[in-house]
Amino acid sequence: MNNRNLKQYIGITATRVITIISILFLITFLVFIFSKGWKVISFSFLFESPREGMTKGGIFPAIIGTLYLTMLSITFAFPIGVLCAVYLSEYAKPKWLINIIRMAINTLAGVPSIVFGLFGLAVFVGMFKFGVSVLSGALTLGVLILPIIINASEEAIKTVPNDFREAAYSLGATKRQTIMKVVLPTAMPSILTGAIISVGRAAGETAPILFTAATFYTRKLPQSLSDEVMALPYHIYALMTEGTHPDAQIPIAYGTAIVLLLLVLSINAVAIIVRYRIRRQRKW
Amino acid sequence: MVNMEHPAMAAKVLPADRQEIIVKDLNLWFGKKHILKGISISIIPNNITAVIGPSGCGKSTFLRCFNRMNDLIEETKIKGSIIIDGIDIYSDKIDVYSLRTKVGMVFQKPNPFPKSIYENVAFGLPIKGITNKNAIMEKVEKSLKDAWLWDEVKDRLNASAFELSGGQQQRLCIARALATDSEILLFDEPTSALDPQATNKIEKLLIELKQFVTIVIVTHNIAQAARISDYTAFLYLGELIECGATDKLCTVPKDKRTEEYLTGKFG
Amino acid sequence: MYNKTNIIKEKLFHFIALFSALCAIIFLSGIIISLFKEGYLIFKEVGVFHFLFGKSWYPSQDPSEFGILSLLIGSIVVTVLALIISIPLGISSAIYIAELAKPKEKEILKPFIELLASIPSVIYGLFGVVFLAPIMMKLFNLSIGLNAFTASIILGLMVVPIISSISEDAISSVPKSLREAAFALGANKWETIIRVVLPAAKSGIISSIILGFGRAIGETMVVLMVAGNAACIPKSIFNPVRPMTSAIAAEMGEAAVGSSHYNALFGIAIVLFVITFISNIITEQVRKRIRTK
C-alpha cells in the first residue's frame, strides 16, 4: 500500500469510526430514555391527573396543555407565515422592504428561545395583560415558530413552476386567484410539512413558556385561554428541579420524557415521510 | 379537412363576422433593450397566422403582446396599439383579465395544473363568473370534444392531468383555453415538446379549430408553418420583415433575409 | 371579471399579505423594544462596562451586584467546549453520509439525523442529569457531576445533528463535475474529498458551525439542568457554571417585576440577543459569498 492509499484508508476509516461513535452516542441516549421510561407508561399515567404532590398519578393535564399550546400557536402562526411567504415570493416589491423583512426573519430564527420567553413575558403577559396563560404561551411559541413556517412556505412556493402561474394568468386569473387557486394548492403539501415540523418544535420548547404559560401543578384542565397550564416539557424540568420527593418524581419525569419524545418524533417522522412522498410523486 | 371521428364538429355554427386584429406600430422594450421594433400587421380572423423567425427574434414576445402577458415582466414598456374587436387592448380602459379570457394561450411545454382533468378545463370558468355546476360540466364536455380529447378521457375526468401523455396534455391545455369561449388562440411553439405523431394530431386539430377561433402560432419549424398556416409573418431582430399568404411567402419571398432564413442560412 | 368587488378583493389580499410580511418586522421590533425597555435601566444603573465585566453577580443581596462576567464566561466555556466536541463529529458524519455511505445507509442515516435534531432540549437535559452526570463523577472522580464539562458534552451532542445535516446539504450540493475533474487528474477518493469537495462546500460548512454556535449559546434547558448553576468564574472545566440563559431562566421567577434584578435579567437577554444577532450577520455574509461565487 503506498503512502496515498494509506492516507485514504486512514481518512475514510476515521470518518466512518467517528460517524459510528456519534450515532452510537445518540442511540445510547434514545435507548436510555426509553428503557427507563417504558415501565412508567400506563393507561392511568396518560389519562390521570397528578396526585400527592406530584409523586403519584399521571400527566394528563400536561398532555392536554401541550396540545392546547401547540394547536393555538400554529393556528396563530400558520396564516401569517404562509401569507408572509406569499408576499415575499409573489409580490416581492419593493426590493428594499423585502430585504428588511428577510433580515428580520433570519434574525428571528436565531433569537434564543429564552429571549422569546422574556419577550412574551414583557409583551403578552405584561403589556397586553393576558397574564401567565395558554394565550400568552401560545402567542410566544407562535412568534418562535413563525420563521420556520415562513421559510418552509417560501421554499415550497419557489418549487411551483412558473408555467402554472403563466397558464393561470393566460386564462384571465388575477394575481390573487393565481395564488389562491394554483400556487398555494400546488405548494400546500410542502407547506404543511413545514407546519408539521414547527408543531414538533413548539411542542418541545420549554424556555418560552417558563414565564408565560406553564405551571408546575394544577389538577384542572385549562378552562379558558387565560388559564395557566401544565405542559410536557416544563413538567419534565419541574419534576427534576422542584418538589420534595426526587426519588418519586424522577420516574414520572422519565415517563413524561417518553411521551414528549414519542410525540415530537412521530410528528417529525410524519413530516419526513410526507416530504419523501411529495418528492417521489412530483411530476413537474 | 374535416375530422370525421369528431361528431360535435359537424354541428358547429360559424361565428358572425369578426373584425381583423390590427397591430399598429408596436414597440416593446425590456428595460433598455428594444425587443420589438415598429411592427404593423393585420391578422385575418378565422385563419391561422404563423410567426416564424430565428431564435431570439422576439416572436414569442410578440405573441405575448396579444394577451398582454408581457405586463407580468417587470420594466416592460410598450408603445403602439393592438386593436381587437375595434378596441385598443393597450388603452387604459381595457380590463386585462377579461381580455385574457377572450384571448387564450397555449404554451411551448404542456402545462396542465396539478389538478384533475375536469378541474383543469373548468379552471377559467368561475373566473369568468360561470358558477353553475351544470353549465360548467357542459362547457367542459364541449371544450374537451372540440379539442379531440373527450373520447380519451370521458371515463376518467377526475384523474390527474399528469396521467395523460404529452400530446394529450397539450390538447387538454387547448381545451382549457377554449372553455372560456376564446375568440383568439395564441400558440407558442405548441408542438416543440411533442413527438411527430402527437404533433400531427395537434396540427390537424388547429386546422379544424380555425373554423371558430382566430389562431396565431409561433413556430421555429418552417415546414409546420407551411403545412398549417394561411398567412405567415417573418420576424427578424425584432422587425417584421415580411408577411403575406403562406404559399407565396414560402415559395417566392420578397426579402433576401426571408429567403436566407427559409433556405436555412441562419436560425 | 373586472368590477369593483374584485378590485377590492385584489387590493385587500395584497394588503393582508403585506401586513403578514410586516409581522416579521413587527415581532422583531417588539422583541428589541421590550428587551431594551426593561433592560436599559440596568445599564444606566451600573454602566455597560461594569455590567459586562463586573466579576460579582449578587442580584438578591444588599447591596446587590450586577456584573455578568461569570455568566458570560460560563456561556462561552460551555459553548466553545460543545463546539469542540460537535464540529468533528458533525462534519465527519456529514462527509460520511454525503460521500462514503452506500445509498441504503444514506437513506436511513439522513432522516435519523434529522429526527435527532428535533428532540426537545429538556430531554437532553434529563439525560445529562440522570445518566451522564453520575458517569462523569466516577470517571473524573468529581464531587459534583453537574458542571461545565458535562453540560458541554450534552450540548455538543445536541448540536451534532444540526452541524451534520447542514454540512451534509452543502457537501451534497457540490457539483459532480468538480469531483469528476479531480478523479480525472488521478486523485483518489479521499484526496478528492479533502482537496476539492470540502473547500467547495466550505461556506456551507462554516455557516453550519455558526448556526451550531448560535444554537449552543442560546440553549437554555440543557445548561439550566446540567451546568451546575454556580454564578462564579470557573477555575476548571469541571467547575459548575451558570451560563447567561440559565441565569435568566432560573432567576426570573424570583425577580420582582420592575426591580433592578428584573432589569438586569433583561440586560442579559440584550447581551444574548446581540451575540446571536452578530453571529447571524456573519452567517448571512458567508452565504452571500457563496451566492456571488
mmCIF file of N, CA and C in Angstrom, chain B residues 102-161:
data_model
loop_
_atom_site.group_PDB
_atom_site.id
_atom_site.type_symbol
_atom_site.label_atom_id
_atom_site.label_comp_id
_atom_site.label_asym_id
_atom_site.label_seq_id
_atom_site.Cartn_x
_atom_site.Cartn_y
_atom_site.Cartn_z
ATOM 1 N N LYS B 102 -60.636 36.127 -23.312
ATOM 2 C CA LYS B 102 -61.044 36.165 -24.707
ATOM 3 C C LYS B 102 -59.917 35.707 -25.628
ATOM 4 N N VAL B 103 -58.674 35.987 -25.196
ATOM 5 C CA VAL B 103 -57.507 35.611 -25.994
ATOM 6 C C VAL B 103 -56.758 34.522 -25.239
ATOM 7 N N GLY B 104 -56.974 33.285 -25.613
ATOM 8 C CA GLY B 104 -56.360 32.171 -24.902
ATOM 9 C C GLY B 104 -54.942 31.918 -25.369
ATOM 10 N N MET B 105 -54.218 31.147 -24.562
ATOM 11 C CA MET B 105 -52.832 30.888 -24.937
ATOM 12 C C MET B 105 -52.460 29.448 -24.617
ATOM 13 N N VAL B 106 -51.689 28.858 -25.527
ATOM 14 C CA VAL B 106 -51.167 27.513 -25.298
ATOM 15 C C VAL B 106 -49.654 27.604 -25.401
ATOM 16 N N PHE B 107 -48.979 26.976 -24.421
ATOM 17 C CA PHE B 107 -47.549 27.229 -24.269
ATOM 18 C C PHE B 107 -46.700 26.140 -24.907
ATOM 19 N N GLN B 108 -45.415 26.433 -24.915
ATOM 20 C CA GLN B 108 -44.438 25.542 -25.525
ATOM 21 C C GLN B 108 -44.456 24.154 -24.888
ATOM 22 N N LYS B 109 -44.332 24.169 -23.552
ATOM 23 C CA LYS B 109 -44.379 22.900 -22.825
ATOM 24 C C LYS B 109 -45.810 22.749 -22.321
ATOM 25 N N PRO B 110 -46.415 21.565 -22.508
ATOM 26 C CA PRO B 110 -47.763 21.404 -21.944
ATOM 27 C C PRO B 110 -47.727 21.739 -20.448
ATOM 28 N N ASN B 111 -48.610 22.609 -20.010
ATOM 29 C CA ASN B 111 -48.554 22.990 -18.594
ATOM 30 C C ASN B 111 -49.904 22.868 -17.897
ATOM 31 N N PRO B 112 -50.450 21.656 -17.876
ATOM 32 C CA PRO B 112 -51.686 21.493 -17.102
ATOM 33 C C PRO B 112 -51.397 21.733 -15.628
ATOM 34 N N PHE B 113 -52.411 22.176 -14.884
ATOM 35 C CA PHE B 113 -52.249 22.333 -13.446
ATOM 36 C C PHE B 113 -52.207 20.957 -12.795
ATOM 37 N N PRO B 114 -51.570 20.867 -11.630
ATOM 38 C CA PRO B 114 -51.572 19.576 -10.917
ATOM 39 C C PRO B 114 -52.941 19.307 -10.297
ATOM 40 N N LYS B 115 -53.941 19.277 -11.125
ATOM 41 C CA LYS B 115 -55.315 19.028 -10.688
ATOM 42 C C LYS B 115 -55.901 17.972 -11.609
ATOM 43 N N SER B 116 -57.173 17.678 -11.422
ATOM 44 C CA SER B 116 -57.785 16.664 -12.272
ATOM 45 C C SER B 116 -58.036 17.234 -13.670
ATOM 46 N N ILE B 117 -58.315 16.346 -14.598
ATOM 47 C CA ILE B 117 -58.596 16.752 -15.969
ATOM 48 C C ILE B 117 -59.765 17.735 -15.984
ATOM 49 N N TYR B 118 -60.813 17.347 -15.239
ATOM 50 C CA TYR B 118 -62.007 18.192 -15.168
ATOM 51 C C TYR B 118 -61.662 19.582 -14.625
ATOM 52 N N GLU B 119 -60.953 19.603 -13.508
ATOM 53 C CA GLU B 119 -60.627 20.895 -12.878
ATOM 54 C C GLU B 119 -59.780 21.769 -13.788
ATOM 55 N N ASN B 120 -58.920 21.120 -14.565
ATOM 56 C CA ASN B 120 -58.095 21.885 -15.495
ATOM 57 C C ASN B 120 -58.940 22.641 -16.509
ATOM 58 N N VAL B 121 -59.876 21.904 -17.110
ATOM 59 C CA VAL B 121 -60.680 22.542 -18.151
ATOM 60 C C VAL B 121 -61.608 23.587 -17.544
ATOM 61 N N ALA B 122 -62.107 23.281 -16.339
ATOM 62 C CA ALA B 122 -63.080 24.182 -15.720
ATOM 63 C C ALA B 122 -62.424 25.401 -15.089
ATOM 64 N N PHE B 123 -61.092 25.436 -15.049
ATOM 65 C CA PHE B 123 -60.392 26.462 -14.270
ATOM 66 C C PHE B 123 -60.833 27.891 -14.579
ATOM 67 N N GLY B 124 -60.954 28.192 -15.864
ATOM 68 C CA GLY B 124 -61.217 29.579 -16.230
ATOM 69 C C GLY B 124 -62.672 30.015 -16.059
ATOM 70 N N LEU B 125 -63.564 29.037 -15.847
ATOM 71 C CA LEU B 125 -64.991 29.384 -15.860
ATOM 72 C C LEU B 125 -65.448 30.204 -14.658
ATOM 73 N N PRO B 126 -65.116 29.794 -13.434
ATOM 74 C CA PRO B 126 -65.506 30.628 -12.289
ATOM 75 C C PRO B 126 -64.894 32.024 -12.392
ATOM 76 N N ILE B 127 -63.705 32.102 -12.967
ATOM 77 C CA ILE B 127 -63.069 33.398 -13.148
ATOM 78 C C ILE B 127 -63.915 34.288 -14.044
ATOM 79 N N LYS B 128 -64.552 33.641 -15.019
ATOM 80 C CA LYS B 128 -65.425 34.397 -15.917
ATOM 81 C C LYS B 128 -66.788 34.652 -15.320
ATOM 82 N N GLY B 129 -67.037 34.071 -14.144
ATOM 83 C CA GLY B 129 -68.316 34.299 -13.484
ATOM 84 C C GLY B 129 -69.307 33.175 -13.692
ATOM 85 N N ILE B 130 -68.859 32.091 -14.333
ATOM 86 C CA ILE B 130 -69.764 30.956 -14.522
ATOM 87 C C ILE B 130 -69.593 30.019 -13.334
ATOM 88 N N THR B 131 -70.646 29.884 -12.522
ATOM 89 C CA THR B 131 -70.502 29.064 -11.328
ATOM 90 C C THR B 131 -71.505 27.919 -11.283
ATOM 91 N N ASN B 132 -72.478 27.942 -12.168
ATOM 92 C CA ASN B 132 -73.475 26.877 -12.195
ATOM 93 C C ASN B 132 -72.823 25.559 -12.599
ATOM 94 N N LYS B 133 -73.019 24.542 -11.750
ATOM 95 C CA LYS B 133 -72.316 23.282 -11.961
ATOM 96 C C LYS B 133 -72.633 22.639 -13.293
ATOM 97 N N ASN B 134 -73.925 22.649 -13.651
ATOM 98 C CA ASN B 134 -74.303 22.023 -14.914
ATOM 99 C C ASN B 134 -73.705 22.768 -16.100
ATOM 100 N N ALA B 135 -73.742 24.077 -15.997
ATOM 101 C CA ALA B 135 -73.173 24.884 -17.078
ATOM 102 C C ALA B 135 -71.690 24.579 -17.231
ATOM 103 N N ILE B 136 -70.990 24.452 -16.093
ATOM 104 C CA ILE B 136 -69.561 24.164 -16.152
ATOM 105 C C ILE B 136 -69.326 22.795 -16.794
ATOM 106 N N MET B 137 -70.097 21.813 -16.357
ATOM 107 C CA MET B 137 -69.932 20.469 -16.909
ATOM 108 C C MET B 137 -70.163 20.474 -18.417
ATOM 109 N N GLU B 138 -71.186 21.186 -18.834
ATOM 110 C CA GLU B 138 -71.460 21.261 -20.267
ATOM 111 C C GLU B 138 -70.272 21.846 -21.032
ATOM 112 N N LYS B 139 -69.760 22.939 -20.465
ATOM 113 C CA LYS B 139 -68.613 23.607 -21.094
ATOM 114 C C LYS B 139 -67.407 22.685 -21.164
ATOM 115 N N VAL B 140 -67.163 21.991 -20.050
ATOM 116 C CA VAL B 140 -66.000 21.101 -20.005
ATOM 117 C C VAL B 140 -66.125 20.046 -21.092
ATOM 118 N N GLU B 141 -67.328 19.472 -21.181
ATOM 119 C CA GLU B 141 -67.518 18.420 -22.174
ATOM 120 C C GLU B 141 -67.324 18.965 -23.589
ATOM 121 N N LYS B 142 -67.932 20.116 -23.826
ATOM 122 C CA LYS B 142 -67.839 20.685 -25.164
ATOM 123 C C LYS B 142 -66.384 21.023 -25.518
ATOM 124 N N SER B 143 -65.684 21.627 -24.571
ATOM 125 C CA SER B 143 -64.302 22.017 -24.857
ATOM 126 C C SER B 143 -63.428 20.797 -25.099
ATOM 127 N N LEU B 144 -63.641 19.762 -24.293
ATOM 128 C CA LEU B 144 -62.844 18.551 -24.488
ATOM 129 C C LEU B 144 -63.154 17.929 -25.841
ATOM 130 N N LYS B 145 -64.444 17.991 -26.252
ATOM 131 C CA LYS B 145 -64.793 17.462 -27.565
ATOM 132 C C LYS B 145 -64.127 18.284 -28.656
ATOM 133 N N ASP B 146 -64.185 19.601 -28.501
ATOM 134 C CA ASP B 146 -63.570 20.470 -29.506
ATOM 135 C C ASP B 146 -62.065 20.251 -29.602
ATOM 136 N N ALA B 147 -61.462 19.843 -28.490
ATOM 137 C CA ALA B 147 -60.014 19.633 -28.513
ATOM 138 C C ALA B 147 -59.664 18.168 -28.788
ATOM 139 N N TRP B 148 -60.659 17.387 -29.227
ATOM 140 C CA TRP B 148 -60.467 15.982 -29.588
ATOM 141 C C TRP B 148 -59.903 15.150 -28.442
ATOM 142 N N LEU B 149 -60.336 15.457 -27.248
ATOM 143 C CA LEU B 149 -59.799 14.710 -26.116
ATOM 144 C C LEU B 149 -60.883 13.928 -25.392
ATOM 145 N N TRP B 150 -62.136 14.292 -25.669
ATOM 146 C CA TRP B 150 -63.253 13.757 -24.891
ATOM 147 C C TRP B 150 -63.265 12.237 -24.844
ATOM 148 N N ASP B 151 -63.138 11.605 -26.004
ATOM 149 C CA ASP B 151 -63.253 10.157 -26.033
ATOM 150 C C ASP B 151 -62.160 9.478 -25.217
ATOM 151 N N GLU B 152 -61.003 10.149 -25.149
ATOM 152 C CA GLU B 152 -59.891 9.533 -24.434
ATOM 153 C C GLU B 152 -60.005 9.695 -22.922
ATOM 154 N N VAL B 153 -60.750 10.714 -22.492
ATOM 155 C CA VAL B 153 -60.748 10.989 -21.051
ATOM 156 C C VAL B 153 -62.129 10.954 -20.394
ATOM 157 N N LYS B 154 -63.169 10.678 -21.167
ATOM 158 C CA LYS B 154 -64.510 10.858 -20.609
ATOM 159 C C LYS B 154 -64.778 9.952 -19.407
ATOM 160 N N ASP B 155 -64.036 8.829 -19.337
ATOM 161 C CA ASP B 155 -64.263 7.926 -18.211
ATOM 162 C C ASP B 155 -63.384 8.242 -17.009
ATOM 163 N N ARG B 156 -62.497 9.187 -17.152
ATOM 164 C CA ARG B 156 -61.586 9.474 -16.031
ATOM 165 C C ARG B 156 -61.365 10.978 -15.870
ATOM 166 N N LEU B 157 -62.468 11.703 -15.850
ATOM 167 C CA LEU B 157 -62.342 13.159 -15.736
ATOM 168 C C LEU B 157 -61.723 13.585 -14.412
ATOM 169 N N ASN B 158 -61.824 12.705 -13.400
ATOM 170 C CA ASN B 158 -61.261 13.079 -12.110
ATOM 171 C C ASN B 158 -59.835 12.598 -11.912
ATOM 172 N N ALA B 159 -59.280 11.965 -12.959
ATOM 173 C CA ALA B 159 -57.877 11.539 -12.858
ATOM 174 C C ALA B 159 -56.970 12.758 -12.984
ATOM 175 N N SER B 160 -55.761 12.621 -12.452
ATOM 176 C CA SER B 160 -54.803 13.727 -12.532
ATOM 177 C C SER B 160 -54.420 13.990 -13.980
ATOM 178 N N ALA B 161 -54.265 15.262 -14.299
ATOM 179 C CA ALA B 161 -53.891 15.624 -15.662
ATOM 180 C C ALA B 161 -52.515 15.084 -16.037
#
